[in-house]
PDB file of C-alpha atoms in Angstrom:
ATOM      1  CA  UNK L 416     -11.681 -82.906  55.776  1.00 80.00           C
ATOM      2  CA  UNK L 417     -14.662 -82.485  58.103  1.00 87.00           C
ATOM      3  CA  UNK L 418     -14.981 -79.913  60.878  1.00 86.00           C
ATOM      4  CA  UNK L 419     -17.886 -80.357  63.338  1.00 89.00           C
ATOM      5  CA  UNK L 420     -18.020 -76.660  64.216  1.00 86.00           C
ATOM      6  CA  UNK L 421     -18.249 -75.588  60.583  1.00 88.00           C
ATOM      7  CA  UNK L 422     -20.868 -78.293  60.002  1.00 91.00           C
ATOM      8  CA  UNK L 423     -22.957 -77.104  62.944  1.00 90.00           C
ATOM      9  CA  UNK L 424     -22.881 -73.503  61.736  1.00 86.00           C
ATOM     10  CA  UNK L 425     -23.809 -74.601  58.210  1.00 90.00           C
ATOM     11  CA  UNK L 426     -26.690 -76.753  59.404  1.00 90.00           C
ATOM     12  CA  UNK L 427     -27.949 -73.857  61.494  1.00 88.00           C
ATOM     13  CA  UNK L 428     -27.821 -71.513  58.495  1.00 86.00           C
ATOM     14  CA  UNK L 429     -29.522 -73.961  56.115  1.00 90.00           C
ATOM     15  CA  UNK L 430     -32.205 -75.093  58.517  1.00 88.00           C
ATOM     16  CA  UNK L 431     -33.230 -71.653  59.669  1.00 79.00           C
ATOM     17  CA  UNK L 432     -36.918 -70.888  59.727  1.00 74.00           C
ATOM     18  CA  UNK L 433     -37.211 -69.408  56.223  1.00 80.00           C
ATOM     19  CA  UNK L 434     -35.109 -71.986  54.380  1.00 81.00           C
ATOM     20  CA  UNK L 435     -36.591 -74.858  56.375  1.00 85.00           C
ATOM     21  CA  UNK L 436     -40.073 -73.860  55.269  1.00 88.00           C
ATOM     22  CA  UNK L 437     -39.024 -73.849  51.622  1.00 86.00           C
ATOM     23  CA  UNK L 438     -37.145 -77.131  51.980  1.00 90.00           C
ATOM     24  CA  UNK L 439     -40.201 -78.783  53.558  1.00 92.00           C
ATOM     25  CA  UNK L 440     -42.728 -77.246  51.169  1.00 94.00           C
ATOM     26  CA  UNK L 441     -41.385 -78.931  48.035  1.00 93.00           C
ATOM     27  CA  UNK L 442     -41.375 -82.519  49.398  1.00 95.00           C
ATOM     28  CA  UNK L 443     -44.781 -81.931  50.979  1.00 96.00           C
ATOM     29  CA  UNK L 444     -46.138 -80.781  47.628  1.00 96.00           C
ATOM     30  CA  UNK L 445     -44.668 -83.872  45.964  1.00 96.00           C
ATOM     31  CA  UNK L 446     -46.388 -86.169  48.460  1.00 96.00           C
ATOM     32  CA  UNK L 447     -49.736 -84.365  48.215  1.00 96.00           C
ATOM     33  CA  UNK L 448     -49.735 -84.460  44.405  1.00 96.00           C
ATOM     34  CA  UNK L 449     -48.703 -88.126  44.464  1.00 96.00           C
ATOM     35  CA  UNK L 450     -51.671 -88.943  46.688  1.00 96.00           C
ATOM     36  CA  UNK L 451     -53.982 -87.070  44.331  1.00 96.00           C
ATOM     37  CA  UNK L 452     -52.544 -88.779  41.243  1.00 94.00           C
ATOM     38  CA  UNK L 453     -52.910 -92.215  42.842  1.00 93.00           C
ATOM     39  CA  UNK L 454     -56.481 -91.436  43.880  1.00 94.00           C
ATOM     40  CA  UNK L 455     -57.512 -90.336  40.381  1.00 92.00           C
ATOM     41  CA  UNK L 456     -55.502 -92.734  38.185  1.00 90.00           C
ATOM     42  CA  UNK L 457     -54.950 -95.760  40.383  1.00 88.00           C
ATOM     43  CA  UNK L 458     -51.810 -97.862  40.171  1.00 87.00           C
ATOM     44  CA  UNK L 459     -50.068 -97.045  36.887  1.00 89.00           C
ATOM     45  CA  UNK L 460     -46.346 -97.666  36.365  1.00 91.00           C
ATOM     46  CA  UNK L 461     -46.013 -95.326  33.411  1.00 92.00           C
ATOM     47  CA  UNK L 462     -47.740 -92.427  35.139  1.00 93.00           C
ATOM     48  CA  UNK L 463     -45.562 -92.991  38.209  1.00 93.00           C
ATOM     49  CA  UNK L 464     -42.376 -92.890  36.145  1.00 93.00           C
ATOM     50  CA  UNK L 465     -43.464 -89.811  34.200  1.00 93.00           C
ATOM     51  CA  UNK L 466     -44.476 -87.928  37.336  1.00 94.00           C
ATOM     52  CA  UNK L 467     -41.334 -88.743  39.294  1.00 95.00           C
ATOM     53  CA  UNK L 468     -39.183 -87.827  36.326  1.00 92.00           C
ATOM     54  CA  UNK L 469     -41.071 -84.660  35.477  1.00 88.00           C
ATOM     55  CA  UNK L 470     -41.639 -83.242  38.946  1.00 92.00           C
ATOM     56  CA  UNK L 471     -39.378 -84.909  41.501  1.00 93.00           C
ATOM     57  CA  UNK L 472     -36.156 -85.220  39.509  1.00 93.00           C
ATOM     58  CA  UNK L 473     -36.583 -82.356  37.047  1.00 89.00           C
ATOM     59  CA  UNK L 474     -37.976 -79.737  39.446  1.00 90.00           C
ATOM     60  CA  UNK L 475     -37.803 -80.599  43.139  1.00 94.00           C
ATOM     61  CA  UNK L 476     -34.272 -82.013  43.337  1.00 94.00           C
ATOM     62  CA  UNK L 477     -32.503 -79.131  41.537  1.00 93.00           C
ATOM     63  CA  UNK L 478     -34.483 -76.506  43.480  1.00 93.00           C
ATOM     64  CA  UNK L 479     -33.520 -78.087  46.791  1.00 95.00           C
ATOM     65  CA  UNK L 480     -29.954 -78.341  45.478  1.00 94.00           C
ATOM     66  CA  UNK L 481     -29.951 -74.613  44.728  1.00 94.00           C
ATOM     67  CA  UNK L 482     -31.223 -73.773  48.218  1.00 93.00           C
ATOM     68  CA  UNK L 483     -28.775 -76.073  50.024  1.00 93.00           C
ATOM     69  CA  UNK L 484     -25.758 -75.597  47.764  1.00 93.00           C
ATOM     70  CA  UNK L 485     -25.791 -71.817  47.517  1.00 92.00           C
ATOM     71  CA  UNK L 486     -27.081 -71.385  51.068  1.00 90.00           C
ATOM     72  CA  UNK L 487     -24.161 -73.347  52.522  1.00 91.00           C
ATOM     73  CA  UNK L 488     -21.695 -70.535  51.811  1.00 89.00           C
ATOM     74  CA  UNK L 489     -23.240 -67.771  49.692  1.00 82.00           C
ATOM     75  CA  UNK L 490     -24.885 -65.748  52.503  1.00 81.00           C
ATOM     76  CA  UNK L 491     -21.658 -65.789  54.534  1.00 83.00           C
ATOM     77  CA  UNK L 492     -19.731 -64.347  51.603  1.00 81.00           C
ATOM     78  CA  UNK L 493     -22.420 -61.773  50.883  1.00 77.00           C
ATOM     79  CA  UNK L 494     -22.595 -60.392  54.437  1.00 76.00           C
ATOM     80  CA  UNK L 495     -18.850 -60.696  55.086  1.00 74.00           C
ATOM     81  CA  UNK L 496     -19.153 -63.128  57.991  1.00 76.00           C
ATOM     82  CA  UNK L 497     -16.997 -65.615  56.072  1.00 81.00           C
ATOM     83  CA  UNK L 498     -13.993 -63.530  57.154  1.00 79.00           C
ATOM     84  CA  UNK L 499     -14.456 -64.656  60.762  1.00 79.00           C
ATOM     85  CA  UNK L 500     -14.550 -68.290  59.695  1.00 80.00           C
ATOM     86  CA  UNK L 501     -11.483 -67.902  57.510  1.00 80.00           C
ATOM     87  CA  UNK L 502      -9.586 -66.324  60.403  1.00 80.00           C
ATOM     88  CA  UNK L 503      -9.882 -69.559  62.381  1.00 79.00           C
ATOM     89  CA  UNK L 504      -7.189 -72.260  62.190  1.00 82.00           C
ATOM     90  CA  UNK L 505      -9.219 -74.405  59.817  1.00 82.00           C
ATOM     91  CA  UNK L 506      -7.886 -75.429  56.428  1.00 86.00           C
ATOM     92  CA  UNK L 507      -9.788 -73.939  53.508  1.00 84.00           C
ATOM     93  CA  UNK L 508     -10.374 -77.322  51.790  1.00 85.00           C
ATOM     94  CA  UNK L 509     -11.819 -78.560  55.087  1.00 89.00           C
ATOM     95  CA  UNK L 510     -14.296 -75.664  55.126  1.00 90.00           C
ATOM     96  CA  UNK L 511     -15.409 -76.420  51.569  1.00 91.00           C
ATOM     97  CA  UNK L 512     -15.636 -80.168  52.102  1.00 93.00           C
ATOM     98  CA  UNK L 513     -17.580 -79.760  55.342  1.00 94.00           C
ATOM     99  CA  UNK L 514     -20.062 -77.397  53.746  1.00 94.00           C
ATOM    100  CA  UNK L 515     -20.357 -79.691  50.734  1.00 95.00           C
ATOM    101  CA  UNK L 516     -21.066 -82.717  52.937  1.00 96.00           C
ATOM    102  CA  UNK L 517     -23.741 -80.779  54.821  1.00 95.00           C
ATOM    103  CA  UNK L 518     -25.322 -79.511  51.579  1.00 95.00           C
ATOM    104  CA  UNK L 519     -25.334 -83.027  50.109  1.00 96.00           C
ATOM    105  CA  UNK L 520     -26.877 -84.502  53.249  1.00 96.00           C
ATOM    106  CA  UNK L 521     -29.667 -81.938  53.362  1.00 96.00           C
ATOM    107  CA  UNK L 522     -30.366 -82.202  49.623  1.00 96.00           C
ATOM    108  CA  UNK L 523     -30.542 -85.986  49.858  1.00 96.00           C
ATOM    109  CA  UNK L 524     -32.788 -85.914  52.915  1.00 95.00           C
ATOM    110  CA  UNK L 525     -35.256 -83.456  51.417  1.00 96.00           C
ATOM    111  CA  UNK L 526     -35.300 -84.946  47.911  1.00 95.00           C
ATOM    112  CA  UNK L 527     -34.370 -88.640  47.776  1.00 95.00           C
ATOM    113  CA  UNK L 528     -36.480 -89.768  50.739  1.00 95.00           C
ATOM    114  CA  UNK L 529     -39.652 -87.943  49.584  1.00 96.00           C
ATOM    115  CA  UNK L 530     -39.071 -89.283  46.067  1.00 96.00           C
ATOM    116  CA  UNK L 531     -38.984 -92.836  47.405  1.00 96.00           C
ATOM    117  CA  UNK L 532     -42.140 -92.262  49.449  1.00 96.00           C
ATOM    118  CA  UNK L 533     -43.915 -90.709  46.457  1.00 96.00           C
ATOM    119  CA  UNK L 534     -42.915 -93.676  44.321  1.00 95.00           C
ATOM    120  CA  UNK L 535     -44.407 -96.149  46.773  1.00 95.00           C
ATOM    121  CA  UNK L 536     -47.588 -94.070  46.929  1.00 95.00           C
ATOM    122  CA  UNK L 537     -47.904 -93.951  43.144  1.00 94.00           C
ATOM    123  CA  UNK L 538     -47.307 -97.594  42.278  1.00 92.00           C
ATOM    124  CA  UNK L 539     -45.892 -99.459  45.256  1.00 91.00           C
ATOM    125  CA  UNK L 540     -42.421 -99.555  43.672  1.00 88.00           C
ATOM    126  CA  UNK L 541     -43.649-101.566  40.722  1.00 87.00           C
ATOM    127  CA  UNK L 542     -40.913-102.093  38.127  1.00 90.00           C
ATOM    128  CA  UNK L 543     -38.487-100.706  40.757  1.00 93.00           C
ATOM    129  CA  UNK L 544     -39.539 -97.199  39.714  1.00 95.00           C
ATOM    130  CA  UNK L 545     -39.516 -95.721  43.230  1.00 95.00           C
ATOM    131  CA  UNK L 546     -36.054 -97.094  43.977  1.00 96.00           C
ATOM    132  CA  UNK L 547     -34.751 -96.057  40.550  1.00 95.00           C
ATOM    133  CA  UNK L 548     -35.765 -92.439  41.007  1.00 96.00           C
ATOM    134  CA  UNK L 549     -34.519 -92.447  44.591  1.00 96.00           C
ATOM    135  CA  UNK L 550     -31.088 -93.510  43.273  1.00 96.00           C
ATOM    136  CA  UNK L 551     -31.281 -90.785  40.636  1.00 96.00           C
ATOM    137  CA  UNK L 552     -32.172 -88.215  43.310  1.00 96.00           C
ATOM    138  CA  UNK L 553     -29.268 -89.325  45.502  1.00 96.00           C
ATOM    139  CA  UNK L 554     -26.764 -89.049  42.672  1.00 96.00           C
ATOM    140  CA  UNK L 555     -28.160 -85.745  41.434  1.00 95.00           C
ATOM    141  CA  UNK L 556     -28.034 -84.368  44.992  1.00 96.00           C
ATOM    142  CA  UNK L 557     -24.264 -84.845  45.063  1.00 96.00           C
ATOM    143  CA  UNK L 558     -23.633 -83.137  41.728  1.00 96.00           C
ATOM    144  CA  UNK L 559     -26.098 -80.297  42.299  1.00 96.00           C
ATOM    145  CA  UNK L 560     -24.731 -79.558  45.772  1.00 95.00           C
ATOM    146  CA  UNK L 561     -21.156 -79.338  44.507  1.00 95.00           C
ATOM    147  CA  UNK L 562     -22.102 -77.271  41.461  1.00 94.00           C
ATOM    148  CA  UNK L 563     -24.273 -74.806  43.371  1.00 95.00           C
ATOM    149  CA  UNK L 564     -21.763 -74.553  46.223  1.00 94.00           C
ATOM    150  CA  UNK L 565     -19.261 -73.419  43.599  1.00 94.00           C
ATOM    151  CA  UNK L 566     -21.736 -70.845  42.324  1.00 93.00           C
ATOM    152  CA  UNK L 567     -22.149 -69.605  45.881  1.00 90.00           C
ATOM    153  CA  UNK L 568     -18.409 -68.925  46.123  1.00 90.00           C
ATOM    154  CA  UNK L 569     -17.995 -67.144  42.785  1.00 88.00           C
ATOM    155  CA  UNK L 570     -21.129 -65.020  42.476  1.00 84.00           C
ATOM    156  CA  UNK L 571     -23.415 -62.891  44.602  1.00 82.00           C
ATOM    157  CA  UNK L 572     -26.235 -63.963  42.285  1.00 87.00           C
ATOM    158  CA  UNK L 573     -25.697 -67.691  42.773  1.00 87.00           C
ATOM    159  CA  UNK L 574     -29.385 -68.417  43.383  1.00 88.00           C
ATOM    160  CA  UNK L 575     -30.365 -66.705  40.126  1.00 90.00           C
ATOM    161  CA  UNK L 576     -27.712 -68.557  38.135  1.00 90.00           C
ATOM    162  CA  UNK L 577     -28.664 -71.812  39.820  1.00 88.00           C
ATOM    163  CA  UNK L 578     -32.309 -71.359  38.917  1.00 88.00           C
ATOM    164  CA  UNK L 579     -31.361 -70.458  35.347  1.00 87.00           C
ATOM    165  CA  UNK L 580     -29.366 -73.666  35.018  1.00 85.00           C
ATOM    166  CA  UNK L 581     -31.895 -75.908  36.758  1.00 82.00           C
ATOM    167  CA  UNK L 582     -35.111 -74.560  35.277  1.00 79.00           C
ATOM    168  CA  UNK L 583     -34.097 -73.033  31.956  1.00 81.00           C
ATOM    169  CA  UNK L 584     -31.041 -74.941  30.792  1.00 79.00           C
ATOM    170  CA  UNK L 585     -32.067 -78.405  31.973  1.00 78.00           C
ATOM    171  CA  UNK L 586     -35.853 -78.172  31.640  1.00 72.00           C
ATOM    172  CA  UNK L 587     -36.219 -75.893  28.600  1.00 70.00           C
ATOM    173  CA  UNK L 588     -33.089 -76.267  26.478  1.00 66.00           C
ATOM    174  CA  UNK L 589     -32.660 -79.853  27.622  1.00 60.00           C
ATOM    175  CA  UNK L 590     -36.029 -80.735  26.123  1.00 59.00           C
ATOM    176  CA  UNK L 591     -35.535 -78.784  22.889  1.00 63.00           C
ATOM    177  CA  UNK L 592     -31.829 -79.132  22.084  1.00 67.00           C
ATOM    178  CA  UNK L 593     -30.488 -82.669  22.049  1.00 67.00           C
ATOM    179  CA  UNK L 594     -26.879 -81.584  22.586  1.00 68.00           C
ATOM    180  CA  UNK L 595     -27.801 -79.762  25.797  1.00 70.00           C
ATOM    181  CA  UNK L 596     -28.879 -83.033  27.390  1.00 76.00           C
ATOM    182  CA  UNK L 597     -25.275 -84.193  27.508  1.00 81.00           C
ATOM    183  CA  UNK L 598     -24.510 -81.326  29.908  1.00 83.00           C
ATOM    184  CA  UNK L 599     -27.489 -82.028  32.153  1.00 87.00           C
ATOM    185  CA  UNK L 600     -27.171 -83.404  35.686  1.00 92.00           C
ATOM    186  CA  UNK L 601     -30.747 -84.604  35.325  1.00 91.00           C
ATOM    187  CA  UNK L 602     -29.855 -86.777  32.331  1.00 91.00           C
ATOM    188  CA  UNK L 603     -26.788 -88.176  34.076  1.00 92.00           C
ATOM    189  CA  UNK L 604     -28.956 -89.197  37.022  1.00 94.00           C
ATOM    190  CA  UNK L 605     -31.569 -90.672  34.699  1.00 93.00           C
ATOM    191  CA  UNK L 606     -28.895 -92.942  33.225  1.00 93.00           C
ATOM    192  CA  UNK L 607     -28.560 -94.637  36.606  1.00 94.00           C
ATOM    193  CA  UNK L 608     -32.330 -94.740  37.103  1.00 94.00           C
ATOM    194  CA  UNK L 609     -32.699 -96.394  33.703  1.00 93.00           C
ATOM    195  CA  UNK L 610     -30.332 -99.146  34.840  1.00 92.00           C
ATOM    196  CA  UNK L 611     -32.399 -99.842  37.963  1.00 92.00           C
ATOM    197  CA  UNK L 612     -35.963 -99.506  36.671  1.00 90.00           C
ATOM    198  CA  UNK L 613     -37.853-101.937  34.489  1.00 81.00           C
ATOM    199  CA  UNK L 614     -37.184-101.706  30.785  1.00 84.00           C
ATOM    200  CA  UNK L 615     -39.033 -98.919  28.972  1.00 84.00           C
ATOM    201  CA  UNK L 616     -40.026 -96.850  32.008  1.00 90.00           C
ATOM    202  CA  UNK L 617     -37.018 -94.514  32.255  1.00 90.00           C
ATOM    203  CA  UNK L 618     -35.443 -92.980  29.192  1.00 86.00           C
ATOM    204  CA  UNK L 619     -31.984 -91.394  29.453  1.00 86.00           C
ATOM    205  CA  UNK L 620     -30.228 -89.834  26.474  1.00 85.00           C
ATOM    206  CA  UNK L 621     -26.760 -90.207  28.019  1.00 88.00           C
ATOM    207  CA  UNK L 622     -25.019 -93.562  28.295  1.00 90.00           C
ATOM    208  CA  UNK L 623     -24.216 -94.888  31.753  1.00 92.00           C
ATOM    209  CA  UNK L 624     -20.380 -94.761  31.434  1.00 93.00           C
ATOM    210  CA  UNK L 625     -20.550 -91.182  30.160  1.00 92.00           C
ATOM    211  CA  UNK L 626     -23.009 -90.204  32.880  1.00 93.00           C
ATOM    212  CA  UNK L 627     -20.871 -91.641  35.703  1.00 95.00           C
ATOM    213  CA  UNK L 628     -17.732 -89.997  34.314  1.00 95.00           C
ATOM    214  CA  UNK L 629     -19.378 -86.587  34.009  1.00 93.00           C
ATOM    215  CA  UNK L 630     -20.936 -86.838  37.470  1.00 95.00           C
ATOM    216  CA  UNK L 631     -17.532 -87.516  39.016  1.00 95.00           C
ATOM    217  CA  UNK L 632     -15.756 -84.825  36.979  1.00 96.00           C
ATOM    218  CA  UNK L 633     -18.341 -82.131  37.749  1.00 94.00           C
ATOM    219  CA  UNK L 634     -18.638 -83.006  41.448  1.00 95.00           C
ATOM    220  CA  UNK L 635     -14.897 -83.179  42.112  1.00 95.00           C
ATOM    221  CA  UNK L 636     -14.027 -80.316  39.773  1.00 95.00           C
ATOM    222  CA  UNK L 637     -16.596 -77.949  41.278  1.00 94.00           C
ATOM    223  CA  UNK L 638     -15.445 -78.747  44.827  1.00 93.00           C
ATOM    224  CA  UNK L 639     -11.782 -78.189  43.948  1.00 93.00           C
ATOM    225  CA  UNK L 640     -12.491 -74.921  42.159  1.00 93.00           C
ATOM    226  CA  UNK L 641     -14.595 -73.719  45.090  1.00 90.00           C
ATOM    227  CA  UNK L 642     -11.662 -74.465  47.389  1.00 87.00           C
ATOM    228  CA  UNK L 643      -9.337 -72.424  45.174  1.00 87.00           C
ATOM    229  CA  UNK L 644     -11.794 -69.539  45.128  1.00 86.00           C
ATOM    230  CA  UNK L 645     -12.065 -69.615  48.913  1.00 84.00           C
ATOM    231  CA  UNK L 646      -8.272 -69.548  49.183  1.00 79.00           C
ATOM    232  CA  UNK L 647      -8.157 -66.422  47.000  1.00 76.00           C
ATOM    233  CA  UNK L 648     -10.839 -64.810  49.175  1.00 70.00           C
ATOM    234  CA  UNK L 649      -8.550 -65.409  52.151  1.00 50.00           C
ATOM    235  CA  UNK L 650      -5.669 -63.632  50.421  1.00 44.00           C
ATOM    236  CA  UNK L 651      -7.904 -60.721  49.521  1.00 45.00           C
ATOM    237  CA  UNK L 652      -9.081 -60.419  53.117  1.00 42.00           C
ATOM    238  CA  UNK L 653      -5.514 -60.493  54.453  1.00 43.00           C
ATOM    239  CA  UNK L 654      -4.422 -57.792  52.066  1.00 38.00           C
TER     240      UNK L 654
END
């Protein structure tokens, strides 16, 4: 289920100059703001939790997920170069799984690690807040990568739809409509962070069993559906 050649091509596409700059800019901004917050407020557990939840998990992680998830396959479909990959003797599920693994790895590297560093800067991991949000970022990276990889296979406007989901559905509707929080990757990840962090510092509106179940269903379901879509693209190309 993993092809080194496909992985190398995907890494090369995702870590090209333009995308690499964007991927590095968001973590760098997180670190810089964390340093400024620590300098002005000192060591404060509540501020650390609020900042990591409001910026790192709610903004940085989904944006990096959009870039990595859609960028793993979307551009190849848009410019038609996917046809050359599909013509090779590589199983379609292997292509999807390889691209998903690469997208997850990049999303984790550019979101979870900076989140952990920012947490240590803000409060030295007091109340396990840095580790809690790192765990949340890791889990969210998996779900976002699978979801946005699916969007990249079904739509030429995957980036737009990804941004709508991440920034409007989760951030706007998720804060105004209580029912929308149940369908939020951010809230599912927060459920795990709440389990790790000290009591009262992370507030998730979704229970842990529900969150874990939905994370698994969305991640696996999106990957399977993306594989089916890629198989249909193959048939269309052959015809």
